[in-house]
Coordinates of N, CA and C in Angstrom, one line a residue:
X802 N -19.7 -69.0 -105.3 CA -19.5 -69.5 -104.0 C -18.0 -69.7 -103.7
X803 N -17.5 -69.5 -102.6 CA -16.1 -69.6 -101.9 C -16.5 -70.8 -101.6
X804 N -15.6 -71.9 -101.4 CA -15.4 -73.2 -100.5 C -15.0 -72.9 -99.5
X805 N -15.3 -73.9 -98.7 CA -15.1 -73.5 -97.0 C -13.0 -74.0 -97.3
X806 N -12.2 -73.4 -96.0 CA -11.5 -73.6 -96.2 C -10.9 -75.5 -95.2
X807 N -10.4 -76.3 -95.9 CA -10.0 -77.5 -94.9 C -9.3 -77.5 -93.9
X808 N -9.1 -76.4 -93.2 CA -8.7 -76.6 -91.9 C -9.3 -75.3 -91.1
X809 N -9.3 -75.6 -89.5 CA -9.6 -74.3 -88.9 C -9.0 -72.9 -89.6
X810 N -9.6 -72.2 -88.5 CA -9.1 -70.7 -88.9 C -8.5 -70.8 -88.1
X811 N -6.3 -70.1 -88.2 CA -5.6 -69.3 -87.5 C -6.3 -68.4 -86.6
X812 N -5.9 -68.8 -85.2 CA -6.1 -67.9 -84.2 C -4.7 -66.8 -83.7
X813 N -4.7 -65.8 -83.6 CA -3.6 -64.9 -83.2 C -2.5 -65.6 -82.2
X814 N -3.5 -66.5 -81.2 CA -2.5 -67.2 -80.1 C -1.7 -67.9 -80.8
X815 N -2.0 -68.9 -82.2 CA -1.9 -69.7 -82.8 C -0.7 -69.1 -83.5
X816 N -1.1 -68.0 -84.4 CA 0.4 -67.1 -85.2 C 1.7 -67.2 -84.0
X817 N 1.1 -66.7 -82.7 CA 2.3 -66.2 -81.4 C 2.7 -67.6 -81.1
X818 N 2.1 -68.6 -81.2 CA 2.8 -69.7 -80.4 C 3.9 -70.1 -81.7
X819 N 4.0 -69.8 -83.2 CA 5.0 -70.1 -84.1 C 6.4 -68.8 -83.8
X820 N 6.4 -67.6 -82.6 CA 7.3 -67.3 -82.6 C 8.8 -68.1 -81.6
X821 N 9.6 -67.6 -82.4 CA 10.7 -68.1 -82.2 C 11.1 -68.3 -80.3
X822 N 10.8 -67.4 -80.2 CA 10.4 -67.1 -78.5 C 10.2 -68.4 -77.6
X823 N 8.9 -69.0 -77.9 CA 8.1 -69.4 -78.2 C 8.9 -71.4 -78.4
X824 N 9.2 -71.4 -79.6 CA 9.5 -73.2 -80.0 C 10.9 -72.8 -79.3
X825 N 12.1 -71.9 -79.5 CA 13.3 -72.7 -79.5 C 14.2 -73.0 -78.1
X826 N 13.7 -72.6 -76.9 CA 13.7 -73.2 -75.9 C 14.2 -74.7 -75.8
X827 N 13.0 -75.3 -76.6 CA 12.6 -76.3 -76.5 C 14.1 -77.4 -77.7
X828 N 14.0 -76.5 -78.7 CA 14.5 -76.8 -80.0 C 16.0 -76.5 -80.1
X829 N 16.4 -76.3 -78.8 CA 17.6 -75.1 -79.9 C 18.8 -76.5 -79.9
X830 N 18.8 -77.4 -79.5 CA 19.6 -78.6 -80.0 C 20.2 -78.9 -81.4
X831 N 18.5 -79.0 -82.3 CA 18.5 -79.4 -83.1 C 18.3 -78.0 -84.2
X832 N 18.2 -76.8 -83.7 CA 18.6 -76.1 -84.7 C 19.9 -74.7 -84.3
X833 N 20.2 -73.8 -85.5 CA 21.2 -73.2 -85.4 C 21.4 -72.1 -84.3
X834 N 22.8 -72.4 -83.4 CA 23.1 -71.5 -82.2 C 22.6 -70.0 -82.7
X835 N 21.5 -69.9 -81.2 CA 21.1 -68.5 -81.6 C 21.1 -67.5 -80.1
X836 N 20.9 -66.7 -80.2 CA 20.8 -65.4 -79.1 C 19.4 -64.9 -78.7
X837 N 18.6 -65.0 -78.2 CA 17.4 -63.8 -78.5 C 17.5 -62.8 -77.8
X838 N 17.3 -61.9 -78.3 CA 17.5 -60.0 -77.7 C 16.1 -59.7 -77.4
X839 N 15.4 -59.6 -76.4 CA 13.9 -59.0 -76.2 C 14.3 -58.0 -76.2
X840 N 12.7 -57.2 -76.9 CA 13.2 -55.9 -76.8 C 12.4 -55.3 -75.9
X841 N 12.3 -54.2 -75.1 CA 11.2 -53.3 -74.3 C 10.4 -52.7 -75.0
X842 N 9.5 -52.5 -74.5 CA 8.2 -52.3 -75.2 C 8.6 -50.8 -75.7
X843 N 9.3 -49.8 -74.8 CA 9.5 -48.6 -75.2 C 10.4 -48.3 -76.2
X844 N 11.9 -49.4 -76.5 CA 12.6 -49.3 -77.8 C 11.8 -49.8 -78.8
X845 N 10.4 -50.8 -79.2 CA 10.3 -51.3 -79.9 C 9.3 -50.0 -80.7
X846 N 8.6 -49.2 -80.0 CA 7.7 -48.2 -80.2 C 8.9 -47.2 -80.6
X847 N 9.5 -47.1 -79.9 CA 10.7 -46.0 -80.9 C 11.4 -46.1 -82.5
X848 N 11.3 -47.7 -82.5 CA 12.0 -48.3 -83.7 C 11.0 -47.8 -85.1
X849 N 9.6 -48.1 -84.1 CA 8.3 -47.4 -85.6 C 7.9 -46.5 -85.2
X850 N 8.6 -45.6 -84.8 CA 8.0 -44.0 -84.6 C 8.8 -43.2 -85.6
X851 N 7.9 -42.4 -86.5 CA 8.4 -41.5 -87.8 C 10.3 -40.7 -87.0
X852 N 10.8 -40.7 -88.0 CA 11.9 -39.8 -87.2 C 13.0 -41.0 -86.8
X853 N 13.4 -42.1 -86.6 CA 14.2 -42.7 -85.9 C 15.6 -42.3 -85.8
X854 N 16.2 -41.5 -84.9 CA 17.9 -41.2 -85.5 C 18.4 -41.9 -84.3
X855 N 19.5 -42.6 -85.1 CA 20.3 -43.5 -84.6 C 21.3 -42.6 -83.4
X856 N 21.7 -43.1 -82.7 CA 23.4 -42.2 -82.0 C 24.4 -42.9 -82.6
X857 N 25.3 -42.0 -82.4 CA 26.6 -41.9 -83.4 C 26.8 -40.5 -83.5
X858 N 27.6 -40.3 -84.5 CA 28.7 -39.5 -84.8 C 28.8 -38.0 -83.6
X859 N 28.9 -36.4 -83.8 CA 28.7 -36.1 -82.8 C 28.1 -36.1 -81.6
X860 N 27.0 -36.0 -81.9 CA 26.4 -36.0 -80.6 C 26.1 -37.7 -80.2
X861 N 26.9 -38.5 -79.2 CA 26.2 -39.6 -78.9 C 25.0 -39.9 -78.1
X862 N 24.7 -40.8 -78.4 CA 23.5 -41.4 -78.2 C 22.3 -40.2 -77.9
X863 N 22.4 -39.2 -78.7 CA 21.2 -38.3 -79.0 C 21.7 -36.6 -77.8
X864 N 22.8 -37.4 -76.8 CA 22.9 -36.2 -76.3 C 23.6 -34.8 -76.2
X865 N 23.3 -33.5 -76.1 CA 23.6 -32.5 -76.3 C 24.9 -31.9 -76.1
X866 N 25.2 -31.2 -76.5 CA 26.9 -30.7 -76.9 C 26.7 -30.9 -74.9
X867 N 28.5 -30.7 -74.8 CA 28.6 -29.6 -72.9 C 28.2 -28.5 -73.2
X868 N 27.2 -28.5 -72.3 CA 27.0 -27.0 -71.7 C 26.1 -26.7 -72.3
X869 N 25.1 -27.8 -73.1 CA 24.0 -27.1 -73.9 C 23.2 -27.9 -73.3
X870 N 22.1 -27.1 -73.3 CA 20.5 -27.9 -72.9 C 19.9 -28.3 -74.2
X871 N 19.7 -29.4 -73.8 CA 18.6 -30.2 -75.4 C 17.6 -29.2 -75.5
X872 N 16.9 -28.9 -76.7 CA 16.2 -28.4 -77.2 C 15.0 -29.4 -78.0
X873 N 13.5 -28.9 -78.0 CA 13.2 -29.7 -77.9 C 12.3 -29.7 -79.3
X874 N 13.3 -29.6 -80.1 CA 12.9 -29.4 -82.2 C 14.3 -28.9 -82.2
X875 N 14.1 -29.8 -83.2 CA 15.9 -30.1 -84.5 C 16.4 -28.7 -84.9
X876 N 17.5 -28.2 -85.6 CA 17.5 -27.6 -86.7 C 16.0 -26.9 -87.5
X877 N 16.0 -27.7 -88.5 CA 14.7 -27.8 -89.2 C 13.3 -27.6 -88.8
X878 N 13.1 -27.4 -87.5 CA 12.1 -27.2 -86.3 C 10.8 -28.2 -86.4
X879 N 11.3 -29.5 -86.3 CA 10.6 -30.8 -86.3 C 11.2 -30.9 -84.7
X880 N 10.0 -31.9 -84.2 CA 10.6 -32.4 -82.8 C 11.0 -33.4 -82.5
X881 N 12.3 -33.4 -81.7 CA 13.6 -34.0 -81.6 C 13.0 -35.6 -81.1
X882 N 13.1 -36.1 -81.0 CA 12.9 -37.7 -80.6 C 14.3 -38.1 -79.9
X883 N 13.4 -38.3 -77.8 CA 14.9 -38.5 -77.3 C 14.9 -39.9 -77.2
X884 N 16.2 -40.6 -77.4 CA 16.4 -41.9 -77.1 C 15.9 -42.5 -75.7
X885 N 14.9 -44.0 -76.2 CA 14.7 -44.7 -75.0 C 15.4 -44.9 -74.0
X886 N 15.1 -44.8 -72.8 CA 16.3 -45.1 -71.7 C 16.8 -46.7 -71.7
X887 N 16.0 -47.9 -72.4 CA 16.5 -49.1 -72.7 C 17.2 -49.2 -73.3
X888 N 17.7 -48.2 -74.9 CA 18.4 -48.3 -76.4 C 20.0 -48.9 -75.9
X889 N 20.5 -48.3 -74.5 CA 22.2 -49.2 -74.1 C 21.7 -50.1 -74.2
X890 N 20.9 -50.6 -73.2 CA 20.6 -52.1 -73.0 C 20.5 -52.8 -73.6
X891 N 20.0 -52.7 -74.6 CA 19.3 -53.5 -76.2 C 21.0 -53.4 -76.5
X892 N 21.6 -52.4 -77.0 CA 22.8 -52.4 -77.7 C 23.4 -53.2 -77.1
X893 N 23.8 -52.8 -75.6 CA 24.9 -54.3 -75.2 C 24.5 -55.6 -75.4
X894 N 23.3 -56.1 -75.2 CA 22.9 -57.1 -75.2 C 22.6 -58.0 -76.6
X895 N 22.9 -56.9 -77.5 CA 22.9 -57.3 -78.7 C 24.6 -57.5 -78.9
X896 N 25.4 -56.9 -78.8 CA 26.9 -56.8 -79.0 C 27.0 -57.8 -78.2
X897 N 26.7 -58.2 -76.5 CA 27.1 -59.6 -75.9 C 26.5 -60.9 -76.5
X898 N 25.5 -61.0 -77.9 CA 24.8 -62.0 -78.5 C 25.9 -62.1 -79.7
X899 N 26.4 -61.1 -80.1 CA 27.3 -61.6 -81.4 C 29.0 -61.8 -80.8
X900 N 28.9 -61.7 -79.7 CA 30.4 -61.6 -79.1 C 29.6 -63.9 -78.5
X901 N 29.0 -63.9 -77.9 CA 28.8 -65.0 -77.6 C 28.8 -66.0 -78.9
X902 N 28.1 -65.9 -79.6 CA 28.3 -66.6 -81.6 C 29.3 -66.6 -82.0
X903 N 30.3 -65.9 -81.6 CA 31.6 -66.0 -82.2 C 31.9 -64.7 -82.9
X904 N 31.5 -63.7 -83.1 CA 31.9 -62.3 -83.2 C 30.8 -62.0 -85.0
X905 N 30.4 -62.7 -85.2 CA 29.3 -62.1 -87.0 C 28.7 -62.9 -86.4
X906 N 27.3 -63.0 -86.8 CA 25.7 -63.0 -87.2 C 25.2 -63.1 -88.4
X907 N 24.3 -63.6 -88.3 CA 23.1 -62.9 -89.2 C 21.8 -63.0 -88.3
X908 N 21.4 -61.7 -88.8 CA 19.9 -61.2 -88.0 C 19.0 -61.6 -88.2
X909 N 18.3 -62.5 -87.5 CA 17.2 -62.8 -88.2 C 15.9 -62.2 -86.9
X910 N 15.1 -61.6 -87.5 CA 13.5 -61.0 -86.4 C 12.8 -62.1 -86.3
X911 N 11.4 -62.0 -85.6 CA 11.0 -63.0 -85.6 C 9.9 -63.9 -86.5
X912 N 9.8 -62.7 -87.8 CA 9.0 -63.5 -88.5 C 9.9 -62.7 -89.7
X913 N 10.8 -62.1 -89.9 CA 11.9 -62.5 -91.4 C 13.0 -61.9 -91.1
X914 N 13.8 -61.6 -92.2 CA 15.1 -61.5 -91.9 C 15.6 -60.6 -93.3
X915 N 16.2 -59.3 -92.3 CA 16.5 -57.9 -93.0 C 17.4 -57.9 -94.2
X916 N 16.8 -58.8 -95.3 CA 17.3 -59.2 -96.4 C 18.1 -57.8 -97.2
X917 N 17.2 -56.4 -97.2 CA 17.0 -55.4 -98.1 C 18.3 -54.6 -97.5
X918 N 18.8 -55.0 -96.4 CA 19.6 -54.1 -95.2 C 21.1 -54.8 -95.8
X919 N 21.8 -55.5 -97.0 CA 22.5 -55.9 -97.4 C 23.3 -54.8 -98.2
X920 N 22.7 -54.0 -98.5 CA 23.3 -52.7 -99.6 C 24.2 -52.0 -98.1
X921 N 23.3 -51.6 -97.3 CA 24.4 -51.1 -96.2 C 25.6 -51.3 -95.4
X922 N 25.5 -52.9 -95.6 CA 26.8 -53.3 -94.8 C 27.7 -54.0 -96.6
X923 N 27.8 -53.3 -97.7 CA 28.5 -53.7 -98.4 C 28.3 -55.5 -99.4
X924 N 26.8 -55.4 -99.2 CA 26.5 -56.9 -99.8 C 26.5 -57.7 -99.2
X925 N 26.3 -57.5 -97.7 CA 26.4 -59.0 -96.5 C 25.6 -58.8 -95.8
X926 N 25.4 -59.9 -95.5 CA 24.4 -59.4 -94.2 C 24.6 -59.7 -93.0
X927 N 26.3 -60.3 -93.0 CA 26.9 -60.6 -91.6 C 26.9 -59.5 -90.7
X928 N 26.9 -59.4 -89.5 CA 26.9 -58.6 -88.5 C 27.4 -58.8 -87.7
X929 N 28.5 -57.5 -87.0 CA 29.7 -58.0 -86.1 C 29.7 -57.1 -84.9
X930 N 28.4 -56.3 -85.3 CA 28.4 -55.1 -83.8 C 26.7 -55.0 -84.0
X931 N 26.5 -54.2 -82.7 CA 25.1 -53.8 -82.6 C 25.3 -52.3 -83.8
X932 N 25.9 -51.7 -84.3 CA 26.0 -50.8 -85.3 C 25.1 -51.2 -86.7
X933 N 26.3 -52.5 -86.8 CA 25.5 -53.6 -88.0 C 24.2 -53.9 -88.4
X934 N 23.7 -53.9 -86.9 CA 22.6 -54.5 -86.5 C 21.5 -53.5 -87.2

């Protein structure tokens, strides 16, 4: 036999009402100066869609040389994944959140914090751009 457990059962509303979202409104006095970045529903579906490539180096923010029409599979003939039309918006908004803090961060999501993402910025996990990020 299982024992019953001593308290209710967690309701999902219950998990959402502990997001950060959520208490620090209310809290942010008494805990540490923070920023929150919402994100749109369409960058957040892009962030877990197989394939994510960042912008940067040539081609920025995903777009095509001059004078070339996007194509719609890579190289390798996988298909291309075009950047959300929100991804500036998130970026600036994330760069005016570490510019507002004082120029570094640390990132924290809403239920942990991208511990494993320290090997990439050289053993820190400070963050001073939406690049960082």
């Amino acid at each position: 036999d299982i024992a019953p457990l001593p308290f209710a059962a967690m309701l999902s509303s219950d998990l959402l009402s502990c997001g950060i979202d959520r208490w620090y409104p209310d809290l942010r006095r008494l805990t540490i100066r923070s920023v929150l970045v919402p994100l749109p529903p369409d960058f957040a579906a892009y962030l877990v869609a197989d394939g994510v490539v960042l912008p940067g180096g040539d081609d920025e923010a995903g777009a095509s040389p001059a004078g070339e029409e996007a194509d719609d599979e890579s190289a390798d003939g996988s298909a291309a994944l075009a950047l959300p039309a929100s991804f500036e918006a998130v970026r600036r908004a994330i760069d005016d959140g570490i510019e507002r803090l004082g120029g570094a961060v640390f990132v924290k999501l809403n239920w942990s914090a991208p511990r494993d993402a320290a090997w990439v910025l050289g053993g820190s996990l400070k963050c001073t751009s939406s690049e960082d990020v």
